[in-house]
Coordinates of C-alpha atoms in Angstrom, one line a residue:
Chain A
M1 CA 46.8 -146.7 -176.0
S2 CA 47.1 -145.4 -179.5
D3 CA 49.3 -147.2 -182.0
V4 CA 50.1 -143.9 -183.6
R5 CA 53.6 -142.7 -182.8
E6 CA 54.9 -139.2 -183.3
P7 CA 57.9 -139.0 -185.6
A8 CA 61.0 -138.0 -183.7
L9 CA 61.9 -134.4 -183.4
K10 CA 65.5 -133.7 -184.5
V11 CA 67.5 -131.7 -182.1
V12 CA 70.2 -129.5 -183.5
D13 CA 73.0 -127.5 -182.0
A14 CA 72.6 -124.1 -183.6
F15 CA 76.4 -123.7 -183.7
D16 CA 76.3 -126.5 -186.3
L17 CA 74.0 -124.7 -188.6
D18 CA 75.1 -122.7 -191.6
D19 CA 76.3 -119.1 -191.3
E20 CA 73.1 -117.5 -192.3
L21 CA 71.1 -119.4 -189.7
R22 CA 73.6 -118.8 -187.0
T23 CA 73.5 -115.1 -187.8
I24 CA 69.7 -115.2 -187.5
L25 CA 69.4 -117.4 -184.4
K26 CA 72.5 -116.0 -182.6
P27 CA 73.0 -119.1 -180.4
G28 CA 74.6 -118.4 -177.1
E29 CA 74.8 -114.6 -177.7
M30 CA 74.0 -112.3 -174.8
I31 CA 71.1 -109.9 -175.3
R32 CA 69.6 -107.2 -173.1
D33 CA 66.0 -107.0 -172.1
A34 CA 64.0 -103.7 -171.7
Q35 CA 65.3 -103.4 -168.1
G36 CA 68.9 -103.8 -169.2
R37 CA 69.4 -107.3 -167.8
R38 CA 71.5 -109.6 -170.0
H39 CA 70.3 -113.0 -171.1
R40 CA 72.0 -115.8 -173.1
L41 CA 70.0 -116.9 -176.2
P42 CA 69.2 -120.6 -176.6
R43 CA 71.6 -122.9 -178.5
Y44 CA 69.6 -126.1 -178.9
F45 CA 66.7 -126.2 -181.3
Y46 CA 64.2 -128.6 -182.8
E47 CA 64.5 -128.7 -186.6
I48 CA 61.2 -128.9 -188.3
P49 CA 61.7 -130.1 -191.8
E50 CA 58.5 -129.3 -193.5
H51 CA 55.1 -127.8 -193.2
D52 CA 53.2 -131.2 -193.0
F53 CA 55.5 -132.3 -190.1
A54 CA 54.8 -129.0 -188.2
M55 CA 51.0 -129.5 -188.8
E56 CA 51.0 -133.1 -187.6
Y57 CA 53.4 -133.1 -184.7
R58 CA 51.6 -132.7 -181.3
I59 CA 53.8 -131.5 -178.5
T60 CA 50.9 -132.0 -176.1
P61 CA 47.5 -133.5 -176.8
H62 CA 46.0 -130.1 -177.8
F63 CA 49.0 -128.2 -179.1
G64 CA 50.7 -128.8 -182.4
L65 CA 54.2 -127.7 -183.2
N66 CA 52.9 -125.4 -186.0
E67 CA 51.1 -123.2 -183.5
F68 CA 54.3 -122.0 -182.0
L69 CA 55.8 -121.3 -185.4
L70 CA 53.2 -119.0 -186.9
S71 CA 54.9 -115.8 -188.1
D72 CA 54.5 -113.3 -190.9
L73 CA 56.8 -111.2 -192.9
K74 CA 58.3 -109.7 -189.8
E75 CA 60.2 -112.9 -189.3
A76 CA 63.6 -113.3 -191.0
A77 CA 63.0 -114.4 -194.6
R78 CA 65.0 -117.6 -194.1
L79 CA 62.8 -118.7 -191.2
Q80 CA 59.6 -118.0 -193.2
N81 CA 60.5 -121.2 -195.1
F82 CA 61.2 -124.7 -194.0
P83 CA 63.2 -126.1 -192.3
K84 CA 62.3 -124.0 -189.4
Y85 CA 63.9 -124.0 -185.9
I86 CA 62.4 -123.6 -182.5
P87 CA 64.1 -123.6 -179.1
C88 CA 63.7 -126.9 -177.2
A89 CA 62.1 -125.1 -174.2
V90 CA 58.9 -124.8 -176.2
R91 CA 58.0 -128.2 -174.7
L92 CA 57.7 -126.6 -171.3
L93 CA 55.5 -123.8 -172.6
A94 CA 53.3 -126.3 -174.3
F95 CA 53.0 -128.2 -171.0
Y96 CA 51.7 -125.1 -169.2
L97 CA 49.5 -124.1 -172.1
E98 CA 47.8 -127.5 -171.9
Q99 CA 47.1 -126.9 -168.2
F100 CA 45.9 -123.4 -169.1
R101 CA 43.5 -124.9 -171.7
K102 CA 42.1 -127.3 -169.2
D103 CA 41.5 -124.6 -166.6
A104 CA 39.9 -122.3 -169.2
G105 CA 37.7 -125.1 -170.4
A106 CA 38.1 -124.0 -174.0
S107 CA 40.6 -124.1 -176.9
V108 CA 43.6 -121.7 -176.6
H109 CA 44.8 -120.0 -179.8
I110 CA 48.2 -118.5 -180.2
A111 CA 48.4 -115.4 -182.5
V112 CA 50.7 -115.2 -185.5
N113 CA 54.0 -113.8 -184.2
G114 CA 52.8 -114.8 -180.8
G115 CA 54.9 -118.0 -180.3
Y116 CA 58.6 -118.3 -181.1
R117 CA 60.2 -115.2 -182.5
S118 CA 63.8 -115.4 -183.6
P119 CA 66.3 -112.7 -182.4
S120 CA 66.1 -111.4 -186.0
H121 CA 62.3 -111.0 -186.0
K122 CA 61.3 -107.3 -186.5
M123 CA 59.5 -107.4 -183.1
S124 CA 62.6 -108.7 -181.3
I125 CA 64.0 -105.3 -180.2
D126 CA 64.7 -106.2 -176.6
A127 CA 65.2 -109.7 -175.2
S128 CA 61.8 -111.3 -174.6
P129 CA 60.9 -114.9 -173.7
H130 CA 59.4 -115.2 -177.2
M131 CA 63.0 -115.6 -178.4
W132 CA 63.5 -118.5 -176.0
G133 CA 60.3 -120.2 -177.2
T134 CA 58.8 -119.8 -173.7
A135 CA 56.2 -117.2 -174.3
A136 CA 52.8 -117.2 -176.0
D137 CA 50.4 -114.4 -177.0
V138 CA 46.9 -115.9 -176.9
Y139 CA 44.4 -114.0 -179.0
R140 CA 41.4 -116.2 -178.7
I141 CA 40.0 -118.6 -176.1
G142 CA 37.2 -120.7 -177.3
G143 CA 34.9 -118.3 -179.2
T144 CA 36.1 -115.2 -177.3
I145 CA 38.5 -112.9 -179.1
L146 CA 40.5 -111.3 -176.4
K147 CA 40.1 -107.5 -176.9
T148 CA 38.4 -106.3 -173.7
K149 CA 40.0 -105.4 -170.4
E150 CA 37.6 -107.8 -168.6
A151 CA 38.4 -110.8 -170.8
I152 CA 42.2 -110.3 -170.8
E153 CA 42.3 -109.8 -167.0
K154 CA 40.1 -112.8 -166.4
Y155 CA 42.5 -115.1 -168.4
N156 CA 45.6 -113.3 -167.0
D157 CA 44.3 -114.4 -163.5
L158 CA 43.8 -117.9 -164.7
A159 CA 47.3 -118.1 -166.2
E160 CA 48.9 -116.7 -163.0
D161 CA 47.1 -119.3 -161.0
L162 CA 48.8 -122.1 -163.0
S163 CA 52.2 -121.8 -161.3
E164 CA 54.6 -119.4 -159.8
D165 CA 56.7 -120.0 -162.9
V166 CA 54.1 -118.3 -165.2
S167 CA 54.2 -114.6 -165.7
V168 CA 51.6 -112.5 -167.5
L169 CA 51.6 -108.9 -168.7
P170 CA 48.8 -106.6 -167.6
Y171 CA 46.2 -105.3 -169.9
G172 CA 47.5 -102.4 -172.0
H173 CA 51.1 -103.3 -171.1
V174 CA 52.6 -101.6 -174.2
T175 CA 51.9 -98.1 -173.0
G176 CA 49.2 -98.5 -170.5
I177 CA 46.6 -97.3 -172.9
N178 CA 43.3 -99.2 -173.5
A179 CA 44.2 -101.1 -176.6
D180 CA 45.2 -104.7 -176.2
D181 CA 44.4 -107.8 -178.1
H182 CA 46.0 -110.7 -176.4
V183 CA 47.0 -112.5 -173.2
H184 CA 50.8 -112.7 -172.9
L185 CA 52.1 -115.5 -170.7
D186 CA 55.6 -116.7 -170.4
L187 CA 58.0 -118.8 -168.3
G188 CA 60.9 -116.4 -168.4
Y189 CA 64.3 -117.1 -170.0
I190 CA 64.5 -120.8 -169.8
T191 CA 66.9 -122.8 -172.0
L192 CA 66.4 -126.5 -172.3
I193 CA 69.3 -128.9 -173.0
P194 CA 68.0 -132.2 -174.4
R195 CA 69.5 -135.2 -172.7
E196 CA 70.9 -136.6 -175.9
I197 CA 73.1 -133.5 -176.2
S198 CA 76.7 -133.3 -174.9
E199 CA 77.7 -129.8 -173.9
D200 CA 81.4 -130.4 -174.0
R201 CA 81.6 -128.5 -177.3
M202 CA 80.4 -125.3 -175.8
E203 CA 83.7 -123.5 -176.0
Q204 CA 85.2 -125.3 -178.8
P205 CA 85.0 -124.3 -182.4
Q206 CA 83.3 -127.0 -184.5
E207 CA 85.3 -128.4 -187.3
N208 CA 87.4 -125.2 -187.1
R209 CA 84.4 -123.2 -188.3
P210 CA 83.9 -119.8 -186.9
R211 CA 80.7 -119.5 -184.9
F212 CA 79.3 -116.5 -186.7
A213 CA 79.3 -115.0 -190.1
F214 CA 81.1 -111.9 -189.0
E215 CA 84.0 -114.0 -187.5
D216 CA 84.3 -115.7 -190.9
R217 CA 84.5 -112.3 -192.6
R218 CA 87.1 -111.0 -190.2
R219 CA 89.2 -114.2 -190.6
K220 CA 89.1 -113.7 -194.4
E221 CA 90.0 -110.0 -194.0
R222 CA 93.0 -111.0 -191.9
R223 CA 94.1 -113.5 -194.6
A224 CA 93.7 -111.0 -197.4
P225 CA 97.1 -110.1 -199.0
I226 CA 98.3 -106.6 -198.3
E227 CA 98.5 -104.6 -201.4
S228 CA 101.9 -103.0 -202.0
T229 CA 102.0 -99.5 -203.4
Chain B
M1 CA 35.6 -75.5 -241.4
V2 CA 35.2 -79.1 -240.2
A3 CA 37.7 -78.3 -237.4
N4 CA 35.7 -75.3 -236.4
T5 CA 32.6 -77.3 -236.2
A6 CA 34.3 -79.8 -233.9
Q7 CA 35.7 -77.0 -231.7
D8 CA 32.2 -75.5 -231.5
S9 CA 30.8 -78.8 -230.5
I10 CA 33.3 -79.3 -227.8
A11 CA 32.7 -75.8 -226.4
A12 CA 29.0 -76.3 -226.4
S13 CA 29.4 -79.6 -224.7
E14 CA 31.6 -78.1 -222.0
V15 CA 29.2 -75.2 -221.4
S16 CA 26.3 -77.6 -221.1
L17 CA 28.3 -79.8 -218.7
Y18 CA 29.2 -76.8 -216.6
R19 CA 25.6 -75.7 -216.3
N20 CA 24.5 -79.3 -215.4
V21 CA 27.2 -79.6 -212.7
L22 CA 26.1 -76.3 -211.2
K23 CA 22.6 -77.4 -211.2
I24 CA 23.4 -80.7 -209.4
K25 CA 25.5 -78.8 -206.9
E26 CA 22.6 -76.5 -206.1
E27 CA 19.9 -79.3 -206.1
H28 CA 21.9 -81.3 -203.6
S29 CA 23.0 -78.3 -201.6
L30 CA 26.6 -79.4 -201.8
E31 CA 29.1 -77.5 -199.8
H32 CA 31.9 -78.4 -202.2
L33 CA 32.1 -80.2 -205.4
G34 CA 35.3 -81.1 -207.3
I35 CA 35.4 -82.8 -210.7
S36 CA 38.2 -83.8 -213.0
F37 CA 38.1 -86.1 -216.0
Y38 CA 40.3 -87.1 -218.9
D39 CA 39.1 -88.9 -221.9
A40 CA 41.8 -91.0 -223.6
E41 CA 39.6 -91.4 -226.7
T42 CA 39.2 -87.7 -227.4
T43 CA 42.0 -86.4 -225.2
I44 CA 39.6 -83.9 -223.6
Q45 CA 40.4 -83.0 -220.1
W46 CA 37.8 -81.1 -218.1
S47 CA 37.6 -80.0 -214.5
Y48 CA 35.6 -78.1 -212.0
N49 CA 37.1 -76.8 -208.7
A50 CA 39.6 -79.6 -209.3
D51 CA 42.4 -78.2 -207.1
H52 CA 40.2 -77.8 -204.0
Y53 CA 41.4 -80.1 -201.2
F54 CA 38.9 -82.5 -199.7
H55 CA 39.1 -84.9 -196.8
A56 CA 40.3 -88.0 -198.7
A57 CA 38.1 -90.5 -196.9
S58 CA 38.7 -94.0 -198.4
T59 CA 40.1 -92.7 -201.7
M60 CA 43.4 -92.5 -199.8
K61 CA 43.5 -96.3 -200.2
L62 CA 44.4 -95.8 -203.9
A63 CA 47.6 -94.2 -202.7
V64 CA 48.3 -97.0 -200.3
L65 CA 47.8 -99.5 -203.1
I66 CA 50.4 -97.7 -205.2
G67 CA 52.7 -97.6 -202.2
V68 CA 52.3 -101.4 -201.8
F69 CA 53.2 -102.0 -205.4
R70 CA 56.2 -99.7 -205.1
E71 CA 57.6 -101.9 -202.4
V72 CA 56.8 -105.0 -204.5
E73 CA 58.7 -103.6 -207.5
R74 CA 61.6 -102.7 -205.3
G75 CA 61.8 -106.3 -204.0
Q76 CA 61.0 -105.3 -200.5
L77 CA 57.8 -107.2 -200.4
T78 CA 56.0 -110.0 -202.2
L79 CA 52.3 -110.1 -202.8
D80 CA 52.2 -113.6 -201.3
A81 CA 53.9 -112.5 -198.1
P82 CA 51.8 -113.3 -195.0
V83 CA 50.7 -110.5 -192.7
H84 CA 49.5 -111.0 -189.2
V85 CA 45.9 -109.7 -188.9
R86 CA 45.6 -107.8 -185.7
N87 CA 43.5 -104.9 -184.6
R88 CA 46.1 -102.7 -182.9
F89 CA 47.8 -99.8 -184.4
T90 CA 50.0 -96.8 -183.4
S91 CA 48.9 -93.2 -183.7
I92 CA 51.3 -91.0 -185.7
V93 CA 50.8 -88.2 -183.2
N94 CA 51.6 -89.7 -179.8
Q95 CA 52.7 -93.2 -180.6
E96 CA 49.8 -94.5 -178.5
P97 CA 48.0 -97.7 -179.6
F98 CA 44.5 -97.6 -180.9
M99 CA 42.0 -100.1 -182.2
L100 CA 39.5 -99.9 -185.1
D101 CA 35.9 -99.9 -184.3
L102 CA 34.8 -103.3 -185.6
G103 CA 31.2 -102.1 -186.0
R104 CA 32.2 -99.4 -188.5
D105 CA 34.2 -101.7 -190.7
A106 CA 32.6 -105.0 -190.4
D107 CA 34.4 -106.7 -193.2
P108 CA 34.4 -110.3 -192.2
N109 CA 36.9 -111.2 -195.0
V110 CA 39.6 -109.5 -192.9
Y111 CA 38.2 -109.5 -189.4
G112 CA 37.5 -113.2 -189.7
H113 CA 41.2 -113.7 -189.8
L114 CA 42.1 -111.9 -186.6
G115 CA 45.1 -113.7 -185.0
K116 CA 45.9 -115.4 -188.3
T117 CA 47.4 -114.2 -191.5
L118 CA 46.3 -112.8 -194.9
T119 CA 48.7 -112.2 -197.8
V120 CA 49.6 -108.8 -199.0
R121 CA 47.6 -109.5 -202.1
E122 CA 44.5 -110.4 -200.1
L123 CA 44.8 -107.3 -198.0
A124 CA 45.2 -105.1 -201.0
Y125 CA 42.1 -106.7 -202.6
W126 CA 39.9 -106.2 -199.5
M127 CA 41.2 -102.7 -198.9
I128 CA 40.0 -101.6 -202.4
T129 CA 37.0 -103.8 -203.1
L130 CA 35.3 -103.6 -199.7
S131 CA 37.2 -100.6 -198.5
S132 CA 38.5 -102.6 -195.4
N133 CA 40.0 -100.1 -192.9
L134 CA 41.6 -103.0 -191.1
A135 CA 43.4 -104.2 -194.3
T136 CA 44.4 -100.6 -195.0
N137 CA 46.0 -100.1 -191.6
L138 CA 47.8 -103.4 -191.8
L139 CA 49.3 -102.6 -195.1
I140 CA 50.4 -99.2 -193.9
D141 CA 52.0 -100.9 -191.0
V142 CA 53.9 -103.1 -193.4
I143 CA 55.1 -100.4 -195.8
G144 CA 55.0 -97.2 -193.7
V145 CA 53.3 -93.9 -194.5
P146 CA 56.5 -92.3 -195.8
N147 CA 56.8 -94.9 -198.5
V148 CA 53.2 -94.1 -199.7
Q149 CA 54.1 -90.5 -200.0
K150 CA 57.4 -91.5 -201.7
A151 CA 55.5 -93.4 -204.3
L152 CA 53.3 -90.4 -205.0
D153 CA 56.3 -88.1 -205.3
E154 CA 58.2 -90.5 -207.6
L155 CA 55.2 -90.8 -209.9
E156 CA 54.8 -87.0 -209.8
I157 CA 51.3 -87.2 -208.3
D158 CA 50.6 -84.0 -206.5
G159 CA 47.2 -83.2 -205.0
V160 CA 47.2 -86.3 -202.8
R161 CA 48.5 -85.9 -199.2
I162 CA 48.8 -89.0 -197.1
L163 CA 49.7 -88.5 -193.5
R164 CA 48.2 -91.4 -191.6
G165 CA 46.1 -94.6 -191.6
V166 CA 42.4 -94.9 -190.8
E167 CA 40.7 -94.0 -187.5
D168 CA 43.7 -92.5 -185.9
Q169 CA 41.6 -90.3 -183.6
A170 CA 44.6 -88.5 -182.0
A171 CA 45.8 -87.5 -185.5
F172 CA 42.3 -86.4 -186.4
D173 CA 42.1 -84.3 -183.3
A174 CA 45.4 -82.7 -184.1
G175 CA 44.1 -81.8 -187.5
L176 CA 46.2 -84.3 -189.4
N177 CA 44.1 -85.7 -192.2
N178 CA 44.6 -87.3 -195.6
E179 CA 43.6 -84.9 -198.3
V180 CA 43.0 -85.1 -202.1
T181 CA 42.0 -82.9 -204.9
A182 CA 40.1 -84.1 -208.0
N183 CA 43.2 -83.3 -210.2
G184 CA 45.4 -85.3 -207.8
L185 CA 43.4 -88.4 -207.9
L186 CA 43.0 -88.0 -211.7
K187 CA 46.8 -88.1 -212.0
L188 CA 47.0 -91.1 -209.8
L189 CA 44.4 -93.0 -211.9
R190 CA 46.0 -92.0 -215.2
V191 CA 49.3 -93.4 -214.1
I192 CA 47.6 -96.7 -213.4
A193 CA 45.4 -96.6 -216.6
E194 CA 48.4 -95.9 -218.7
G195 CA 50.5 -98.7 -217.3
K196 CA 53.1 -96.4 -215.7
A197 CA 52.6 -97.2 -212.0
Y198 CA 56.1 -98.7 -211.7
S199 CA 55.5 -101.4 -214.4
R200 CA 52.8 -102.5 -216.7
A201 CA 52.4 -105.7 -214.7
S202 CA 51.9 -103.8 -211.5
S203 CA 49.5 -101.4 -213.1
E204 CA 47.4 -104.3 -214.5
E205 CA 47.3 -106.0 -211.1
M206 CA 46.0 -102.8 -209.5
M207 CA 43.5 -102.4 -212.3
K208 CA 42.2 -105.9 -211.8
I209 CA 41.6 -105.2 -208.1
M210 CA 39.8 -102.0 -208.8
L211 CA 37.6 -103.6 -211.4
D212 CA 36.2 -105.8 -208.6
Q213 CA 34.9 -102.9 -206.6
Q214 CA 31.8 -103.8 -204.7
Y215 CA 30.4 -100.4 -203.9
R216 CA 28.7 -99.2 -207.1
S217 CA 26.4 -96.3 -206.0
G218 CA 28.8 -93.6 -207.3
I219 CA 30.2 -93.4 -210.8
P220 CA 28.8 -96.8 -212.1
A221 CA 25.3 -95.8 -211.1
G222 CA 25.3 -93.1 -213.8
L223 CA 26.5 -95.4 -216.5
P224 CA 25.0 -98.0 -218.8
K225 CA 25.1 -101.5 -217.3
A226 CA 27.7 -102.6 -219.8
A227 CA 30.2 -100.1 -218.6
R228 CA 33.1 -101.5 -216.6
V229 CA 34.6 -99.3 -213.9
A230 CA 37.8 -99.7 -212.0
H231 CA 37.3 -97.4 -209.1
K232 CA 37.5 -96.5 -205.4
T233 CA 34.8 -94.8 -203.4
G234 CA 35.2 -92.7 -200.3
N235 CA 32.5 -92.1 -197.7
I236 CA 32.5 -90.5 -194.3
S237 CA 29.8 -88.6 -192.5
N238 CA 29.7 -85.5 -194.9
I239 CA 31.8 -86.8 -197.8
H240 CA 31.0 -89.0 -200.8
H241 CA 33.7 -89.4 -203.4
D242 CA 34.3 -91.7 -206.3
A243 CA 37.4 -92.0 -208.5
G244 CA 37.6 -94.4 -211.4
I245 CA 38.5 -95.5 -214.9
V246 CA 35.5 -96.1 -217.1
Y247 CA 35.6 -98.7 -219.9
L248 CA 33.0 -98.7 -222.6
D249 CA 32.9 -101.0 -225.6
G250 CA 34.4 -99.6 -228.8
R251 CA 36.4 -96.7 -227.3
K252 CA 39.3 -95.9 -225.1
P253 CA 38.6 -95.4 -221.4
Y254 CA 38.0 -92.2 -219.6
V255 CA 39.2 -91.3 -216.1
L256 CA 36.8 -89.5 -213.8
V257 CA 37.0 -88.2 -210.3
I258 CA 34.0 -86.7 -208.4
L259 CA 34.5 -85.4 -204.9
T260 CA 31.5 -84.1 -202.9
Q261 CA 31.1 -82.6 -199.5
F262 CA 27.6 -82.1 -198.2
T263 CA 25.8 -80.9 -195.0
A264 CA 24.5 -83.2 -192.4
E265 CA 20.9 -82.1 -193.1
N266 CA 21.0 -83.0 -196.8
G267 CA 22.8 -86.3 -196.5
R268 CA 24.7 -88.1 -199.2
G269 CA 22.1 -88.2 -202.0
T270 CA 22.9 -89.2 -205.6
A271 CA 25.1 -86.3 -206.7
V272 CA 28.0 -88.4 -207.7
A273 CA 25.9 -90.7 -209.9
E274 CA 24.2 -87.7 -211.5
V275 CA 27.6 -86.0 -212.4
S276 CA 28.8 -89.4 -213.7
R277 CA 25.7 -89.6 -215.9
D278 CA 26.1 -86.1 -217.3
I279 CA 29.7 -86.6 -218.1
F280 CA 28.8 -89.9 -219.9
N281 CA 26.1 -88.1 -221.8
S282 CA 28.4 -85.3 -222.7
L283 CA 31.1 -87.7 -224.0
A284 CA 28.5 -89.9 -225.8
G285 CA 27.2 -86.8 -227.5
S286 CA 30.6 -85.8 -228.7
S287 CA 31.8 -87.1 -232.0
Y288 CA 35.5 -86.6 -233.0
E289 CA 36.7 -88.5 -236.0

């Protein structure tokens, strides 16, 4: 038994965040996937206060929180800096990735932009499990950079064998052309509600605050005095 | 009388240079040769076949560099912004994805970061100094080809046509290539040398990158060792170009562009270095006080 204890992860209800963050994270909003199906975006997030915390916090023995947060300039500017936010369901993804790592017999590396992507991320065009924190794009396993059909299909098979819950995308899934550089695995559109959270505020405005920035703007517009001519 | 002597000297120098250039072209059996230079010290501008369009090869990366700094100056981008290093791009012709051939562009400084990030500044550095194709395509992905062309238009640089990134085979097959003239690249380099590429700070930043160029078999090979050259080369199977700003002690810089196209039988040779040497000799022999 190790004496080292992980610091506690703070859970936040995204409705309680400031206007800018709520606009970026769009908690509870419905969004369509590429097939036109509608999905409700997650509302509960872990708040990661700083870079060191993200680097040190292990969700599972071999996966650190930072690995799910790697993004580049395609992510909303606010989320390129700390504090960052990640849907609580990332825990489930990490659990399956740990199993995947064990079966692969090598370290599993998530690509930049291959973990959580906010709904405001430039790659978030249609709904994808990345926006739920339940998808990972793996670009390297051990020393193998995943760029060939053989390598990607081999690890796709391995991922599918993990559980019925795990989905993968076939090699060349973007257009069917032979150019792919990662294994995509996901658990679908899962939202996780931490046990310490009470959901009774779901339909209630919090402290009379509008849920989204545009609601605030509309409210102000309604209050604006009418100019007389 | 003194003025006439100076004019005669310039004319003699130009005639001599012209003869030497023709000789080099013949000796190396060059299919095409384009040269343009401007000397800030003497204000002499000289050119040979300088409006002929060549395949740009990697000299197009100078245009991408200017495009990047345009976005930085407009506040759309910061040099420290992280960019995901991945080897997958989209063809401009059919929107199909393609990957770069790692063997042809084995720059470990960029490929070593596959799956991770490099900053815009780092990508710009490797794009120019080691001519990284991967860095180039990543930066084009970030800023978009239209913004590269916009930068050229805003800075009134004609003679440089940028249509696509590197190794877009479908575009190549469709005849869509980046093209440059010697005069076009000369304008581009003069804008940087004169501190007019959006701002003095941006121009200096670009200059610093170009001074670290690692491939030195072109213009620098025809110069004394003390010369400092901020430049960009371009090489493909039948093309060898070099375009740069030459700094020599005790005088203002000169800007020089040498574009060559040769046959497969003759190979690349040393034509660019020889032209560079002749132009240096020609300028060193000139005296304008």
